[in-house]
mmCIF file of C-alpha atoms in Angstrom:
data_model
loop_
_atom_site.group_PDB
_atom_site.id
_atom_site.type_symbol
_atom_site.label_atom_id
_atom_site.label_comp_id
_atom_site.label_asym_id
_atom_site.label_seq_id
_atom_site.Cartn_x
_atom_site.Cartn_y
_atom_site.Cartn_z
ATOM 1 C CA MET A 1 -0.057 0.201 -0.004
ATOM 2 C CA GLY A 2 1.312 3.437 -1.059
ATOM 3 C CA GLY A 3 1.556 6.164 1.732
ATOM 4 C CA SER A 4 -1.221 8.565 2.767
ATOM 5 C CA ARG A 5 -2.309 11.168 0.347
ATOM 6 C CA LEU A 6 -3.290 13.637 3.059
ATOM 7 C CA ASN A 7 -0.431 16.025 2.094
ATOM 8 C CA ASP A 8 -1.559 16.585 -1.253
ATOM 9 C CA LEU A 9 -4.920 17.782 0.114
ATOM 10 C CA PRO A 10 -5.010 21.685 -0.506
ATOM 11 C CA GLU A 11 -5.570 22.860 2.739
ATOM 12 C CA ASN A 12 -2.932 20.639 4.233
ATOM 13 C CA GLY A 13 -0.127 22.086 1.685
ATOM 14 C CA LEU A 14 -1.454 25.691 2.616
ATOM 15 C CA ILE A 15 -0.698 24.862 6.259
ATOM 16 C CA ARG A 16 3.121 23.489 5.563
ATOM 17 C CA VAL A 17 3.746 26.626 3.710
ATOM 18 C CA LEU A 18 2.463 28.746 6.707
ATOM 19 C CA VAL A 19 4.317 26.391 9.090
ATOM 20 C CA ASP A 20 7.289 26.822 7.346
ATOM 21 C CA ALA A 21 7.137 30.508 7.036
ATOM 22 C CA ARG A 22 6.822 30.723 10.792
ATOM 23 C CA ARG A 23 9.719 28.814 11.761
ATOM 24 C CA THR A 24 12.005 30.741 9.167
ATOM 25 C CA SER A 25 10.680 34.013 10.860
ATOM 26 C CA SER A 26 11.555 32.721 14.230
ATOM 27 C CA GLU A 27 15.164 31.708 13.375
ATOM 28 C CA ARG A 28 15.648 35.051 12.034
ATOM 29 C CA LYS A 29 14.510 36.655 15.228
ATOM 30 C CA GLY A 30 16.830 34.781 17.391
ATOM 31 C CA SER A 31 19.924 34.598 15.355
ATOM 32 C CA ALA A 32 23.057 36.440 15.877
ATOM 33 C CA GLN A 33 24.280 38.311 12.636
ATOM 34 C CA GLN A 34 27.733 39.557 11.973
ATOM 35 C CA VAL A 35 27.472 42.901 10.415
ATOM 36 C CA GLY A 36 30.126 44.987 8.584
ATOM 37 C CA GLY A 37 30.142 48.351 7.037
ATOM 38 C CA ALA A 38 27.633 47.486 4.228
ATOM 39 C CA ASN A 39 24.828 47.169 6.901
ATOM 40 C CA LEU A 40 25.775 49.056 9.631
ATOM 41 C CA ALA A 41 24.740 52.690 8.679
ATOM 42 C CA TYR A 42 25.890 56.040 10.123
ATOM 43 C CA PHE A 43 24.310 59.165 10.551
ATOM 44 C CA GLY A 44 25.239 62.762 9.708
ATOM 45 C CA SER A 45 23.264 65.435 12.271
ATOM 46 C CA GLU A 46 23.123 69.028 12.434
ATOM 47 C CA SER A 47 21.063 71.226 14.281
ATOM 48 C CA ALA A 48 18.940 73.731 12.756
ATOM 49 C CA GLY A 49 20.419 77.145 12.251
ATOM 50 C CA THR A 50 23.671 78.904 10.617
ATOM 51 C CA PHE A 51 25.470 78.270 13.768
ATOM 52 C CA ASP A 52 25.633 76.578 16.964
ATOM 53 C CA TRP A 53 27.582 79.428 18.724
ATOM 54 C CA SER A 54 28.281 82.999 17.804
ATOM 55 C CA GLY A 55 29.669 85.467 20.055
ATOM 56 C CA ARG A 56 32.733 87.263 21.297
ATOM 57 C CA VAL A 57 36.076 85.698 22.500
ATOM 58 C CA ASP A 58 35.829 87.743 25.694
ATOM 59 C CA SER A 59 36.862 85.803 28.883
ATOM 60 C CA VAL A 60 40.356 87.437 29.633
ATOM 61 C CA LEU A 61 43.282 85.043 30.035
ATOM 62 C CA ASN A 62 46.075 87.719 30.198
ATOM 63 C CA PRO A 63 46.418 91.509 28.881
ATOM 64 C CA GLY A 64 47.344 89.979 25.514
ATOM 65 C CA PHE A 65 44.597 86.995 24.927
ATOM 66 C CA SER A 66 41.320 85.989 25.890
ATOM 67 C CA GLN A 67 39.352 82.912 25.366
ATOM 68 C CA ALA A 68 36.009 81.175 24.862
ATOM 69 C CA ARG A 69 35.804 77.292 25.826
ATOM 70 C CA PHE A 70 33.037 75.023 25.188
ATOM 71 C CA VAL A 71 31.670 71.778 26.024
ATOM 72 C CA ILE A 72 29.891 69.882 22.950
ATOM 73 C CA THR A 73 27.547 66.914 23.878
ATOM 74 C CA LEU A 74 26.141 64.453 21.463
ATOM 75 C CA THR A 75 23.602 62.628 22.845
ATOM 76 C CA ALA A 76 22.390 59.275 21.183
ATOM 77 C CA LYS A 77 18.713 58.269 20.815
ATOM 78 C CA THR A 78 19.476 54.297 21.771
ATOM 79 C CA ALA A 79 23.076 53.620 21.993
ATOM 80 C CA VAL A 80 24.558 53.612 25.515
ATOM 81 C CA VAL A 81 28.184 54.459 24.279
ATOM 82 C CA PRO A 82 27.696 55.884 20.984
ATOM 83 C CA LEU A 83 30.676 55.612 18.204
ATOM 84 C CA ALA A 84 30.660 59.225 16.881
ATOM 85 C CA ASP A 85 32.824 61.927 15.958
ATOM 86 C CA LEU A 86 32.375 65.501 15.258
ATOM 87 C CA ALA A 87 33.227 68.048 12.459
ATOM 88 C CA LEU A 88 33.466 71.529 13.588
ATOM 89 C CA GLU A 89 33.617 74.443 11.117
ATOM 90 C CA LEU A 90 34.706 77.951 12.293
ATOM 91 C CA PHE A 91 33.932 81.372 11.266
ATOM 92 C CA TYR A 92 35.253 85.052 11.877
ATOM 93 C CA SER A 93 33.467 88.385 11.555
ATOM 94 C CA PRO A 94 35.531 91.548 11.573
ATOM 95 C CA ASP A 95 32.319 93.735 11.306
ATOM 96 C CA GLY A 96 29.755 91.694 13.317
ATOM 97 C CA THR A 97 27.769 91.442 9.634
ATOM 98 C CA ASN A 98 30.004 89.517 7.349
ATOM 99 C CA TRP A 99 31.304 85.931 8.301
ATOM 100 C CA GLU A 100 34.212 84.141 6.576
ATOM 101 C CA PRO A 101 35.712 80.709 7.289
ATOM 102 C CA TYR A 102 38.406 80.756 9.421
ATOM 103 C CA GLY A 103 40.049 77.091 8.855
ATOM 104 C CA TYR A 104 42.862 75.545 11.045
ATOM 105 C CA ASP A 105 45.217 76.551 8.366
ATOM 106 C CA ARG A 106 44.157 80.271 9.153
ATOM 107 C CA THR A 107 45.011 79.629 12.510
ATOM 108 C CA LEU A 108 48.523 78.627 11.619
ATOM 109 C CA SER A 109 49.162 81.198 9.175
ATOM 110 C CA ASP A 110 48.002 84.051 11.628
ATOM 111 C CA MET A 111 50.478 82.957 13.823
ATOM 112 C CA PHE A 112 53.417 83.433 11.236
ATOM 113 C CA PRO A 113 53.721 86.299 11.542
ATOM 114 C CA ALA A 114 51.340 87.426 14.087
ATOM 115 C CA THR A 115 47.912 88.670 12.474
ATOM 116 C CA PRO A 116 44.737 89.788 13.853
ATOM 117 C CA PRO A 117 42.669 88.172 15.086
ATOM 118 C CA SER A 118 45.216 85.210 15.741
ATOM 119 C CA MET A 119 42.966 82.782 16.657
ATOM 120 C CA TRP A 120 44.154 79.522 18.155
ATOM 121 C CA GLN A 121 41.748 76.696 18.051
ATOM 122 C CA THR A 122 41.806 73.129 20.129
ATOM 123 C CA PHE A 123 39.446 70.591 19.681
ATOM 124 C CA ARG A 124 39.716 67.600 21.889
ATOM 125 C CA THR A 125 37.534 64.341 22.602
ATOM 126 C CA MET A 126 37.068 64.283 26.191
ATOM 127 C CA PRO A 127 37.730 61.297 28.155
ATOM 128 C CA ALA A 128 35.042 58.605 28.720
ATOM 129 C CA VAL A 129 34.912 59.503 32.670
ATOM 130 C CA ALA A 130 33.247 62.489 31.858
ATOM 131 C CA ASN A 131 30.377 61.046 29.420
ATOM 132 C CA ALA A 132 26.962 59.941 31.100
ATOM 133 C CA PRO A 133 25.265 56.905 29.450
ATOM 134 C CA HIS A 134 24.080 58.065 25.892
ATOM 135 C CA GLU A 135 26.716 60.807 25.392
ATOM 136 C CA VAL A 136 29.847 61.832 23.691
ATOM 137 C CA LYS A 137 31.636 65.039 24.714
ATOM 138 C CA PHE A 138 34.057 67.096 22.982
ATOM 139 C CA SER A 139 35.921 70.085 24.227
ATOM 140 C CA PHE A 140 36.826 73.127 22.068
ATOM 141 C CA GLN A 141 38.817 76.386 23.344
ATOM 142 C CA LEU A 142 39.365 79.479 21.432
ATOM 143 C CA VAL A 143 42.247 81.927 22.259
ATOM 144 C CA GLY A 144 43.140 85.087 20.688
ATOM 145 C CA ASP A 145 42.518 88.875 20.400
ATOM 146 C CA HIS A 146 40.255 90.041 23.106
ATOM 147 C CA ASN A 147 36.625 90.610 21.889
ATOM 148 C CA THR A 148 37.084 89.003 18.638
ATOM 149 C CA ARG A 149 33.911 87.808 16.948
ATOM 150 C CA MET A 150 33.678 84.101 16.303
ATOM 151 C CA ALA A 151 31.245 81.661 15.648
ATOM 152 C CA PHE A 152 31.141 77.596 14.503
ATOM 153 C CA LYS A 153 28.947 75.119 13.279
ATOM 154 C CA CYS A 154 28.823 71.442 14.056
ATOM 155 C CA GLN A 155 28.240 68.220 12.203
ATOM 156 C CA ALA A 156 28.232 64.950 13.993
ATOM 157 C CA PHE A 157 28.845 61.667 12.439
ATOM 158 C CA SER A 158 27.767 58.648 14.346
ATOM 159 C CA THR A 159 26.306 54.972 14.344
ATOM 160 C CA ASP A 160 23.285 56.347 15.996
ATOM 161 C CA GLU A 161 21.206 59.535 15.469
ATOM 162 C CA VAL A 162 22.504 62.071 17.928
ATOM 163 C CA THR A 163 21.584 65.648 19.044
ATOM 164 C CA ILE A 164 24.086 68.305 19.597
ATOM 165 C CA HIS A 165 24.354 70.569 22.642
ATOM 166 C CA VAL A 166 26.970 73.200 23.112
ATOM 167 C CA GLU A 167 27.635 74.870 26.369
ATOM 168 C CA ARG A 168 30.128 77.546 26.755
ATOM 169 C CA ILE A 169 31.893 77.081 29.971
ATOM 170 C CA ALA A 170 34.358 80.104 30.033
ATOM 171 C CA MET B 1 -8.289 22.961 22.654
ATOM 172 C CA SER B 2 -11.884 22.916 21.330
ATOM 173 C CA GLY B 3 -12.915 20.565 18.526
ATOM 174 C CA LEU B 4 -13.593 23.394 16.446
ATOM 175 C CA GLU B 5 -9.870 24.810 16.426
ATOM 176 C CA ARG B 6 -9.013 21.402 15.018
ATOM 177 C CA LEU B 7 -11.227 21.685 11.995
ATOM 178 C CA PRO B 8 -8.729 22.550 8.894
ATOM 179 C CA ASP B 9 -10.004 26.080 7.879
ATOM 180 C CA ARG B 10 -9.783 26.875 11.324
ATOM 181 C CA ALA B 11 -6.230 25.867 11.761
ATOM 182 C CA VAL B 12 -5.202 28.035 8.889
ATOM 183 C CA VAL B 13 -6.522 31.018 10.602
ATOM 184 C CA GLU B 14 -4.665 29.986 13.905
ATOM 185 C CA GLU B 15 -1.397 29.497 11.797
ATOM 186 C CA ILE B 16 -1.813 33.064 10.199
ATOM 187 C CA LYS B 17 -2.387 34.438 13.485
ATOM 188 C CA ARG B 18 0.932 32.884 15.025
ATOM 189 C CA ARG B 19 2.741 33.828 11.953
ATOM 190 C CA ALA B 20 1.338 37.681 12.450
ATOM 191 C CA ALA B 21 2.552 37.553 15.974
ATOM 192 C CA GLU B 22 5.910 36.347 15.107
ATOM 193 C CA GLU B 23 6.033 39.208 12.470
ATOM 194 C CA ALA B 24 5.185 42.007 14.980
ATOM 195 C CA GLU B 25 7.734 40.715 17.471
ATOM 196 C CA LEU B 26 10.434 40.796 14.894
ATOM 197 C CA LYS B 27 9.544 44.138 13.826
ATOM 198 C CA GLY B 28 9.207 45.710 17.557
ATOM 199 C CA SER B 29 12.291 43.864 18.916
ATOM 200 C CA PHE B 30 15.446 45.905 19.039
ATOM 201 C CA GLN B 31 18.444 44.330 18.349
ATOM 202 C CA SER B 32 21.370 45.670 19.355
ATOM 203 C CA PHE B 33 24.846 44.684 17.792
ATOM 204 C CA GLY B 34 27.677 44.724 19.998
ATOM 205 C CA SER B 35 31.413 44.178 19.353
ATOM 206 C CA ASP B 36 31.093 40.426 19.204
ATOM 207 C CA SER B 37 29.077 40.949 15.891
ATOM 208 C CA VAL B 38 30.457 43.914 14.133
ATOM 209 C CA ILE B 39 33.557 43.724 12.183
ATOM 210 C CA ALA B 40 36.019 46.657 12.438
ATOM 211 C CA HIS B 41 38.574 47.338 10.052
ATOM 212 C CA ARG B 42 42.066 49.029 9.739
ATOM 213 C CA ILE B 43 42.763 50.209 6.411
ATOM 214 C CA PHE B 44 46.200 51.457 5.067
ATOM 215 C CA SER B 45 48.038 51.527 2.139
ATOM 216 C CA GLN B 46 51.252 49.051 1.216
ATOM 217 C CA SER B 47 53.553 52.514 0.933
ATOM 218 C CA THR B 48 56.145 53.391 3.201
ATOM 219 C CA TYR B 49 54.281 56.669 3.251
ATOM 220 C CA ASP B 50 51.266 58.267 1.477
ATOM 221 C CA PHE B 51 52.428 61.737 1.054
ATOM 222 C CA GLN B 52 54.783 64.153 2.054
ATOM 223 C CA PHE B 53 54.843 68.042 3.159
ATOM 224 C CA THR B 54 57.931 69.451 1.902
ATOM 225 C CA ALA B 55 59.694 72.569 3.430
ATOM 226 C CA SER B 56 60.992 75.552 1.357
ATOM 227 C CA PRO B 57 64.698 75.184 0.724
ATOM 228 C CA THR B 58 64.941 78.887 1.624
ATOM 229 C CA PRO B 59 65.551 79.128 5.336
ATOM 230 C CA GLY B 60 62.884 81.166 7.304
ATOM 231 C CA THR B 61 59.959 80.440 4.571
ATOM 232 C CA VAL B 62 56.953 79.759 6.560
ATOM 233 C CA ILE B 63 54.487 77.156 4.390
ATOM 234 C CA VAL B 64 51.546 76.248 6.082
ATOM 235 C CA HIS B 65 50.773 72.814 4.733
ATOM 236 C CA ARG B 66 47.542 71.176 4.215
ATOM 237 C CA ALA B 67 46.222 67.661 2.854
ATOM 238 C CA ASN B 68 42.715 66.900 2.163
ATOM 239 C CA ILE B 69 41.782 63.352 2.793
ATOM 240 C CA GLU B 70 38.880 61.162 2.086
ATOM 241 C CA PHE B 71 37.560 57.557 3.018
ATOM 242 C CA ILE B 72 35.586 55.797 0.276
ATOM 243 C CA PRO B 73 33.468 52.958 1.432
ATOM 244 C CA ASP B 74 33.326 49.985 -0.873
ATOM 245 C CA ASP B 75 29.606 49.131 -0.278
ATOM 246 C CA MET B 76 27.295 51.999 -0.180
ATOM 247 C CA THR B 77 24.259 49.961 0.054
ATOM 248 C CA PHE B 78 23.172 51.166 3.438
ATOM 249 C CA GLY B 79 25.435 54.462 2.935
ATOM 250 C CA GLY B 80 28.606 53.139 3.508
ATOM 251 C CA ALA B 81 30.869 52.224 6.320
ATOM 252 C CA PHE B 82 31.648 54.661 9.196
ATOM 253 C CA CYS B 83 35.211 55.638 9.710
ATOM 254 C CA HIS B 84 35.493 56.928 13.389
ATOM 255 C CA ARG B 85 39.042 57.622 13.484
ATOM 256 C CA VAL B 86 42.203 58.503 11.259
ATOM 257 C CA MET B 87 45.674 58.473 12.616
ATOM 258 C CA ALA B 88 48.940 59.227 10.875
ATOM 259 C CA ARG B 89 52.453 57.760 11.322
ATOM 260 C CA VAL B 90 54.807 60.724 10.781
ATOM 261 C CA LEU B 91 58.212 60.060 9.310
ATOM 262 C CA ASP B 92 61.227 62.115 8.398
ATOM 263 C CA SER B 93 62.880 62.598 4.836
ATOM 264 C CA SER B 94 64.876 59.679 5.712
ATOM 265 C CA ASN B 95 61.779 57.436 6.590
ATOM 266 C CA ASN B 96 62.730 57.557 10.254
ATOM 267 C CA VAL B 97 59.890 57.933 12.472
ATOM 268 C CA ALA B 98 59.476 61.352 13.614
ATOM 269 C CA GLU B 99 56.956 61.223 16.521
ATOM 270 C CA TYR B 100 58.013 64.853 17.696
ATOM 271 C CA PHE B 101 55.795 65.980 14.937
ATOM 272 C CA ASP B 102 51.850 65.509 15.810
ATOM 273 C CA PRO B 103 50.062 67.178 12.807
ATOM 274 C CA PRO B 104 46.424 67.856 13.757
ATOM 275 C CA ILE B 105 43.811 65.735 11.824
ATOM 276 C CA LEU B 106 40.528 67.412 11.818
ATOM 277 C CA ARG B 107 37.243 66.062 10.370
ATOM 278 C CA ARG B 108 35.497 68.283 7.766
ATOM 279 C CA ARG B 109 31.934 69.328 7.587
ATOM 280 C CA THR B 110 30.263 67.739 4.281
ATOM 281 C CA SER B 111 27.091 68.420 2.453
ATOM 282 C CA ASP B 112 27.144 65.062 0.861
ATOM 283 C CA GLY B 113 27.546 62.689 3.469
ATOM 284 C CA LYS B 114 31.131 62.001 2.596
ATOM 285 C CA GLN B 115 33.629 61.415 5.036
ATOM 286 C CA LYS B 116 36.640 63.943 4.720
ATOM 287 C CA TRP B 117 39.410 65.282 7.007
ATOM 288 C CA SER B 118 42.024 67.863 6.617
ATOM 289 C CA ILE B 119 45.442 67.246 8.108
ATOM 290 C CA TYR B 120 47.951 70.508 8.686
ATOM 291 C CA HIS B 121 51.853 71.067 9.338
ATOM 292 C CA VAL B 122 53.693 74.106 9.326
ATOM 293 C CA SER B 123 57.447 74.200 7.993
ATOM 294 C CA PHE B 124 60.026 76.773 8.384
ATOM 295 C CA GLY B 125 62.631 76.356 5.561
ATOM 296 C CA SER B 126 64.476 73.631 7.184
ATOM 297 C CA PRO B 127 64.676 70.208 5.550
ATOM 298 C CA ALA B 128 64.240 68.629 8.906
ATOM 299 C CA ASP B 129 60.477 70.144 8.594
ATOM 300 C CA THR B 130 59.573 68.087 5.672
ATOM 301 C CA ILE B 131 57.368 65.348 6.897
ATOM 302 C CA ARG B 132 56.152 62.131 5.175
ATOM 303 C CA LEU B 133 52.591 60.754 6.474
ATOM 304 C CA LYS B 134 51.186 57.225 6.417
ATOM 305 C CA LEU B 135 47.452 57.058 7.018
ATOM 306 C CA PHE B 136 45.568 54.565 8.970
ATOM 307 C CA PHE B 137 41.836 54.524 8.925
ATOM 308 C CA PHE B 138 39.532 52.865 11.437
ATOM 309 C CA THR B 139 36.400 51.954 10.176
ATOM 310 C CA THR B 140 33.415 49.338 10.129
ATOM 311 C CA GLY B 141 33.767 48.265 6.762
ATOM 312 C CA SER B 142 36.228 48.041 4.077
ATOM 313 C CA GLY B 143 36.937 50.846 1.664
ATOM 314 C CA THR B 144 39.952 52.787 -0.105
ATOM 315 C CA PHE B 145 41.063 56.438 0.686
ATOM 316 C CA THR B 146 42.503 59.153 -1.161
ATOM 317 C CA ALA B 147 44.892 62.086 -0.104
ATOM 318 C CA ASN B 148 45.647 65.262 -1.998
ATOM 319 C CA VAL B 149 48.318 67.718 -0.959
ATOM 320 C CA ILE B 150 46.896 71.274 -1.396
ATOM 321 C CA SER B 151 49.921 73.286 0.202
#
């Protein structure tokens, strides 16, 4: 005698397809999948507005120079320890109206010879001990001629979406 | 389970309901990938150095050097791999390690999502100020890079 032909019934065929689909779905849910750059996205984030800060470098350091010092905090939506980096673009205004880029090469060329505003910029990732969960912090310091008008705009690159917060601390 | 649920057509409905529940869990479950399942890459060329900042032969001549660097992911399916850090090994013109030079490497803002940096150095007209740089990119995926000396 041959085997039962119950499997050939239309309704049983349908059940078999559905059961197979559910098993595949369960396996996908539980499996650890190795990922590389092709499927680990990164985000570029900026805040709204032309600048993240604009103002005067006016905290006196010595009779020759003043400073403005900042802590820039990136806060991730999901990641507890975000993998993140920051691009910072600096601008200078001689008159309060017009802004011109002030890249790091201008920082260097204004030193040799000394040319106003002689704005030195120092940008550092802050040690992890200063970071709360979901945060990455950077310190940024401007030192140069007193009362110089400066501004900057940040762009974060990270594996999680982040918000950018700038706090002037000096 | 009542006898009704064992009826063939009822069984189909039950199976579809279980499938829908599985799909809902899959959609909603947050799957975080940790270092056990994220492949990290360190990308560098086979050359002794990638580019050179050449000092002027005239003593006292100040040159502010800059090179523009870009990391180009191989696979752009999901936007490409993330390069979270670039480092440089600095050599002198005889290819000896010159760790007393620490050129700043600063990430640049881009409007197109590309990953770019600039690296800077100042020379003062001495042969000792000529430096050669070899770049290392720390990324989440494979790729190549370009480095162009601007000044």
